[in-house]
PDB file of C-alpha atoms in Angstrom:
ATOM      1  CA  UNK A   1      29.420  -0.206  18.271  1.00 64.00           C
ATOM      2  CA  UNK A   2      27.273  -2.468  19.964  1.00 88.00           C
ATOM      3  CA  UNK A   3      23.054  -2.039  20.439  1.00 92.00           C
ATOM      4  CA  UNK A   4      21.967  -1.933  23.565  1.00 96.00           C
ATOM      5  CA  UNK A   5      19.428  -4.166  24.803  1.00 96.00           C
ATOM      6  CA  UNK A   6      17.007  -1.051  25.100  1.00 96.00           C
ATOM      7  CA  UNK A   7      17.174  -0.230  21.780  1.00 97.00           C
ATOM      8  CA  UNK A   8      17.647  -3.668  20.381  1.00 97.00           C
ATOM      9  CA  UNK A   9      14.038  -4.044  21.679  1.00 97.00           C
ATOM     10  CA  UNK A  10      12.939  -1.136  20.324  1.00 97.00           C
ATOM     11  CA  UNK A  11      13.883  -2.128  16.835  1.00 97.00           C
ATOM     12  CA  UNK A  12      12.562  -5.676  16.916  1.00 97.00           C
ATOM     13  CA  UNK A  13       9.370  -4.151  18.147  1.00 97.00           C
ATOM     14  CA  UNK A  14       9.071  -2.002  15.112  1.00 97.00           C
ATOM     15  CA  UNK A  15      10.201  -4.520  12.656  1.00 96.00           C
ATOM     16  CA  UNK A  16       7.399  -6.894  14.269  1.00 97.00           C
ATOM     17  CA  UNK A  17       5.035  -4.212  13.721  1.00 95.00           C
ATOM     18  CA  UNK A  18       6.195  -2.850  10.283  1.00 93.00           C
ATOM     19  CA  UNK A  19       6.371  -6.189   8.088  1.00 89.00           C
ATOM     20  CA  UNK A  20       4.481  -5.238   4.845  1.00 86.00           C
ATOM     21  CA  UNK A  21       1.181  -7.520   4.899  1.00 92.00           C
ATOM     22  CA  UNK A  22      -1.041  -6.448   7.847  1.00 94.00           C
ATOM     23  CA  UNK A  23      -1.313 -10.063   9.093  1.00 92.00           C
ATOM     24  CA  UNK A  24       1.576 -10.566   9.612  1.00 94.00           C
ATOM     25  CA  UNK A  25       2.106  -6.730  11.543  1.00 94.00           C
ATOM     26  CA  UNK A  26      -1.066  -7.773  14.037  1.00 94.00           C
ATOM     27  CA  UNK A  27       0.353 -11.573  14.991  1.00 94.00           C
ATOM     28  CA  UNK A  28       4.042 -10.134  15.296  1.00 96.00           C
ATOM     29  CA  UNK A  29       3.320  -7.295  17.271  1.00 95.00           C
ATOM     30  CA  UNK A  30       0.910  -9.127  19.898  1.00 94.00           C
ATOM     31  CA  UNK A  31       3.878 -11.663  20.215  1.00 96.00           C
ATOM     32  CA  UNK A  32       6.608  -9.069  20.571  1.00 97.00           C
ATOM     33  CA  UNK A  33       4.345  -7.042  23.132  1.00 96.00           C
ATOM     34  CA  UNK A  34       3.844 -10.252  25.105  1.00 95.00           C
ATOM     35  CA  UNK A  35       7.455 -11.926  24.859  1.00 96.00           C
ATOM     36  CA  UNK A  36      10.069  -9.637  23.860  1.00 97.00           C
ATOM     37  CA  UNK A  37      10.935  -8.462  27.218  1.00 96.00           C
ATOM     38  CA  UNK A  38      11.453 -11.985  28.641  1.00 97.00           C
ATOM     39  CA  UNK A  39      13.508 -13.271  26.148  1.00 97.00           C
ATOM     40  CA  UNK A  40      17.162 -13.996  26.667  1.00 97.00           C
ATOM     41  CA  UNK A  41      20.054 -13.472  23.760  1.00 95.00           C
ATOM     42  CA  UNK A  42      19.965 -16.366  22.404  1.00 97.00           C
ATOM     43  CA  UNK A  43      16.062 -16.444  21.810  1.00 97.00           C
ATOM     44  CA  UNK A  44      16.259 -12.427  21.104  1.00 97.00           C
ATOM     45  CA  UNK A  45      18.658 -13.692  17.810  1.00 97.00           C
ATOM     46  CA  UNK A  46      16.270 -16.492  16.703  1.00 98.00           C
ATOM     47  CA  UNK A  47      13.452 -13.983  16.660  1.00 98.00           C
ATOM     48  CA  UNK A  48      15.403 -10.921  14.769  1.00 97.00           C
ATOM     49  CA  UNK A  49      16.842 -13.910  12.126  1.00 98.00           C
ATOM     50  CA  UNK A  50      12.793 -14.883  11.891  1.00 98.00           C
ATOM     51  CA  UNK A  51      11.947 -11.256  11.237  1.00 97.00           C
ATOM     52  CA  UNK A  52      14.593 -11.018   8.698  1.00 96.00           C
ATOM     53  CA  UNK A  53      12.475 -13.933   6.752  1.00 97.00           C
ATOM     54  CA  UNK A  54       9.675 -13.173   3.812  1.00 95.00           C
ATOM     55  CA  UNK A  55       6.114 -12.018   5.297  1.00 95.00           C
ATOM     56  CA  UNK A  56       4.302 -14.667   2.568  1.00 95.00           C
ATOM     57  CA  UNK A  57       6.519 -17.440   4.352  1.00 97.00           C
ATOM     58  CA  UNK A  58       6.405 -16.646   7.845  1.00 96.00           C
ATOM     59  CA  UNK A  59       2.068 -16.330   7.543  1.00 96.00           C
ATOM     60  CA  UNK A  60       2.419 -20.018   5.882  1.00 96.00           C
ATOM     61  CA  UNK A  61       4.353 -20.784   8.500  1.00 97.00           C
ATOM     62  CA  UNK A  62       2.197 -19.398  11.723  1.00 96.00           C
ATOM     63  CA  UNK A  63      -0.748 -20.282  10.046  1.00 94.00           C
ATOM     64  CA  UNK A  64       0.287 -24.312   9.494  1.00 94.00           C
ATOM     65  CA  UNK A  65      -0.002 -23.969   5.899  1.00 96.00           C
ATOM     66  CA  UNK A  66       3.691 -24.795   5.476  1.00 97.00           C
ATOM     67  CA  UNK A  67       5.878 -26.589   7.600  1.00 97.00           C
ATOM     68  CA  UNK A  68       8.554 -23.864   9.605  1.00 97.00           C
ATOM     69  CA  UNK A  69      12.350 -24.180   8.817  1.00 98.00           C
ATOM     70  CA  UNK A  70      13.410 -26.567  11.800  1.00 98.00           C
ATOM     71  CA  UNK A  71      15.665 -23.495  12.713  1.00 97.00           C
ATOM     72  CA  UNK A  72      12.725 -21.199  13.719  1.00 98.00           C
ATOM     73  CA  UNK A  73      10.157 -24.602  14.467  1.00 97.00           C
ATOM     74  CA  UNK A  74      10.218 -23.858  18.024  1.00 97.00           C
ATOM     75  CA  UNK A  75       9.604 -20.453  17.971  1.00 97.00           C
ATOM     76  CA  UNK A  76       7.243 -20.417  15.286  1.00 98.00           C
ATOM     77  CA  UNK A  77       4.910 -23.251  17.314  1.00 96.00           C
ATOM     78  CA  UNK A  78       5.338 -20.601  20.044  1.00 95.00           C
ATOM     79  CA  UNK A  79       3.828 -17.613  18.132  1.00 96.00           C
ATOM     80  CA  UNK A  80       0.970 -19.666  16.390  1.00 94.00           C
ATOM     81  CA  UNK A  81      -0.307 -21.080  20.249  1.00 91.00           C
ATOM     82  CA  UNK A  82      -0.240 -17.135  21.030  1.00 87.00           C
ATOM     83  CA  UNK A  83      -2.209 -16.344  18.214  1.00 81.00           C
ATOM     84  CA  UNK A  84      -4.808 -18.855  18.701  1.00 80.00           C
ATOM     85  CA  UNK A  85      -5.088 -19.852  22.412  1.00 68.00           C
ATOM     86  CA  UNK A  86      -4.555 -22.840  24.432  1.00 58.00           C
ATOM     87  CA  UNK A  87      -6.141 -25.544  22.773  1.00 52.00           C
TER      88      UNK A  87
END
């Protein structure tokens, strides 16, 4: 049975609001409030694959402390210029 885009969004928003370290649950959810709607499939998979990934790695990530998997680089660039503003 297939998810509906409704609920699909519904889920993601959770999951970007439920991660584990409370960091990671404010940056997430501002992002999903402010993009999630907008996205199209393709960018809707990238970002539930990134939520599937380890809270310790995506805040190194965000944060520049590590460099992002070139998979989710794009994405990842996207959430850490929401975080902290237009330079």
């Amino acid at each position: 049975m297939s998810e509906t885009r409704e609920n699909r969004l519904k889920r993601m928003k959770m999951r970007s609001m439920r991660r584990g370290i409370k960091e990671m649950d404010i940056i997430l959810e501002r992002y999903a409030d402010d993009n999630l709607a907008q996205m199209d499939a393709v960018t809707l998979d990238m970002y539930d694959a990134l939520l599937h990934e380890n809270d310790q790695d995506l805040y190194q990530w965000v944060t520049g402390q590590k460099p992002a998997p070139e998979r989710f680089r794009a994405m990842i660039t996207d959430i850490s210029q929401a975080i902290s503003g237009p330079e």
